Protein backbone atom coordinates (compact mmCIF):
# COMPACT_ATOMS: atom_id res chain seq x y z
CA MET A 1 -0.02 -0.06 -0.02
CA THR A 2 1.34 3.22 -0.92
CA ASN A 3 1.42 6.38 1.16
CA GLU A 4 -1.49 7.97 -1.17
CA GLU A 5 -3.57 4.89 -0.84
CA PHE A 6 -2.89 5.05 2.76
CA MET A 7 -3.91 8.42 2.99
CA ASN A 8 -7.10 7.79 1.22
CA PHE A 9 -7.85 4.99 3.48
CA ILE A 10 -7.42 6.87 6.31
CA VAL A 11 -9.43 9.85 4.98
CA GLU A 12 -12.20 7.21 3.81
CA LYS A 13 -12.15 6.15 7.64
CA PHE A 14 -12.13 9.60 9.04
CA ASN A 15 -15.27 10.40 6.62
CA SER A 16 -16.85 7.22 7.59
CA PHE A 17 -16.38 7.96 11.25
CA GLU A 18 -17.52 11.35 10.60
CA LYS A 19 -20.74 10.05 8.95
CA ARG A 20 -21.21 7.61 11.92
CA PHE A 21 -20.66 10.33 14.35
CA ASP A 22 -23.17 12.80 12.35
CA ASN A 23 -25.64 9.68 12.40
CA PHE A 24 -25.12 9.21 16.10
CA GLU A 25 -25.55 12.96 16.69
CA ARG A 26 -28.71 12.93 14.74
CA ARG A 27 -29.79 9.88 16.70
CA LEU A 28 -29.01 11.52 20.08
CA ASP A 29 -30.77 14.51 18.97
CA GLU A 30 -33.89 12.53 18.34
CA PHE A 31 -33.45 10.84 21.43
CA GLU A 32 -33.36 13.72 23.24
CA GLU A 33 -36.56 15.12 21.62
CA ARG A 34 -38.29 11.88 22.48
CA PHE A 35 -36.83 12.00 25.94
CA SER A 36 -38.19 15.54 26.34
CA ALA A 37 -41.64 14.63 24.90
CA PHE A 38 -41.53 11.61 27.44
CA GLU A 39 -40.77 14.00 30.20
CA LYS A 40 -43.68 16.40 29.40
CA ARG A 41 -46.12 13.38 29.21
CA LEU A 42 -44.50 12.36 32.60
CA GLU A 43 -45.28 15.80 34.04
CA LYS A 44 -48.85 15.59 32.73
CA ILE A 45 -49.22 12.31 34.26
CA GLU A 46 -47.78 13.59 37.60
CA LYS A 47 -50.44 16.48 37.58
CA ARG A 48 -53.03 14.16 36.86
CA LEU A 49 -51.86 12.12 39.68
CA ASP A 50 -51.98 14.99 42.08
CA GLY A 51 -55.38 15.74 40.71
CA PHE A 52 -56.34 12.20 41.48
CA GLU A 53 -54.90 12.24 44.92
CA GLU A 54 -56.75 15.39 45.73
CA ARG A 55 -60.02 13.75 44.36
CA PHE A 56 -59.19 10.66 46.08
CA GLU A 57 -58.79 12.29 49.47
CA ASP A 58 -62.20 14.11 48.87
CA VAL A 59 -63.93 10.97 48.12
CA GLU A 60 -62.13 9.47 51.41
CA LYS A 61 -63.70 12.31 53.41
CA ARG A 62 -66.98 12.04 51.82
CA LEU A 63 -67.14 8.26 52.31
CA GLU A 64 -66.18 8.82 56.22
CA ASN A 65 -69.05 11.35 56.31
CA VAL A 66 -71.44 8.88 54.83
CA GLU A 67 -70.04 6.34 57.33
CA LYS A 68 -70.91 8.71 60.23
CA ARG A 69 -74.34 9.19 58.56
CA VAL A 70 -74.91 5.42 58.45
CA GLU A 71 -73.97 5.21 62.07
CA ASN A 72 -76.34 7.85 62.89
CA VAL A 73 -79.10 6.06 61.02
CA LYS A 74 -78.03 2.89 62.72
CA ILE A 75 -78.48 4.49 66.12
CA ARG A 76 -81.91 6.08 65.12
CA LEU A 77 -83.22 2.93 63.68
CA GLU A 78 -82.27 1.13 67.00
CA SER A 79 -84.01 4.03 68.67
CA VAL A 80 -87.17 3.41 66.47
CA GLU A 81 -86.95 -0.38 66.86
CA ASN A 82 -87.10 0.24 70.74
CA LEU A 83 -89.91 2.46 70.54
CA VAL A 84 -91.78 0.14 68.28
CA LYS A 85 -91.19 -2.70 70.71
CA ALA A 86 -92.34 -0.46 73.70
CA THR A 87 -95.27 0.86 71.74
CA PHE A 88 -96.19 -3.08 70.80
CA GLU A 89 -95.85 -4.12 74.24
CA GLN A 90 -97.87 -1.04 75.59
CA THR A 91 -100.56 -2.07 72.95
CA ALA A 92 -100.54 -5.60 73.83
CA SER A 93 -100.78 -4.54 77.48
CA ASN A 94 -103.72 -2.21 76.62
CA SER A 95 -105.50 -4.81 74.56
CA GLU A 96 -105.23 -7.20 77.40
CA ALA A 97 -106.71 -4.53 79.62
CA ILE A 98 -109.43 -3.57 77.21
CA THR A 99 -110.33 -7.47 76.83
CA GLU A 100 -110.62 -7.62 80.63
CA ILE A 101 -112.50 -4.73 80.81
CA LYS A 102 -114.81 -5.93 77.94
CA ILE A 103 -115.29 -9.37 79.69
CA LYS A 104 -116.21 -7.46 82.87
CA LEU A 105 -118.60 -5.14 81.13
CA ASP A 106 -120.06 -8.32 79.30
CA LYS A 107 -120.59 -9.83 82.80
CA LYS A 108 -122.25 -6.72 84.20
CA LEU A 109 -124.37 -6.37 80.96
CA GLU A 110 -125.66 -10.11 81.61
CA SER A 111 -126.25 -9.26 85.18
CA TYR A 112 -128.13 -6.33 84.35
CA ASP A 113 -130.16 -8.09 81.66
CA LYS A 114 -131.04 -11.03 84.30
CA THR A 115 -131.95 -8.16 86.64
CA ILE A 116 -133.97 -6.44 84.01
CA THR A 117 -135.68 -9.60 82.95
CA GLU A 118 -136.59 -10.56 86.65
CA LEU A 119 -137.77 -6.86 87.46
CA LYS A 120 -140.02 -7.35 83.85
CA GLN A 121 -141.22 -10.72 85.24
CA LYS A 122 -142.14 -9.27 88.61
CA SER A 123 -143.80 -6.18 87.01
CA LYS A 124 -146.01 -8.60 85.04
CA GLU A 125 -146.84 -10.55 88.14
CA ALA A 126 -147.60 -7.24 89.93
CA GLU A 127 -149.88 -6.26 86.96
CA LEU A 128 -151.74 -9.53 87.29
CA ASP A 129 -151.82 -9.38 91.02
CA ILE A 130 -153.28 -5.75 90.50
CA GLN A 131 -155.81 -7.15 88.02
CA LEU A 132 -156.89 -9.67 90.36
CA LEU A 133 -157.23 -7.30 93.14
CA LYS A 134 -159.29 -5.05 91.08
CA LYS A 135 -161.55 -8.00 89.97
CA LEU A 136 -161.78 -8.97 93.71
CA VAL A 137 -162.51 -5.41 94.71
CA VAL A 138 -165.24 -5.16 92.05
CA ASN A 139 -166.85 -8.43 92.87
CA LEU A 140 -167.04 -7.50 96.69
């Protein structure tokens, strides 16, 4: 290999390295652009996640409020159940008392009916006696 060939070879290699280096720089620029785009997308995602965290915290607070309200409703429901039980027991007691009073009234009514029947019978007997006496007085 002559000096000139060697120099041409070196120049070709240098040009080849230069092209490869230019190609590498171009690819590095593309990578930097893609990396910048990736960073921007990542920032957007981070912002959305921050917003999501805030919304999630808000939802957690709202859920806690709902849980408190459910507990209050449970307490109120227990109170209502107790009132219903007490009312039912009182109604049952009142019903028993009413039944007892009704039985006593029925007995009294039967007693009064008997007494009225007896009085009517005695009244008829008295009328018959009066008629007999009138006939006797008239016959005397």
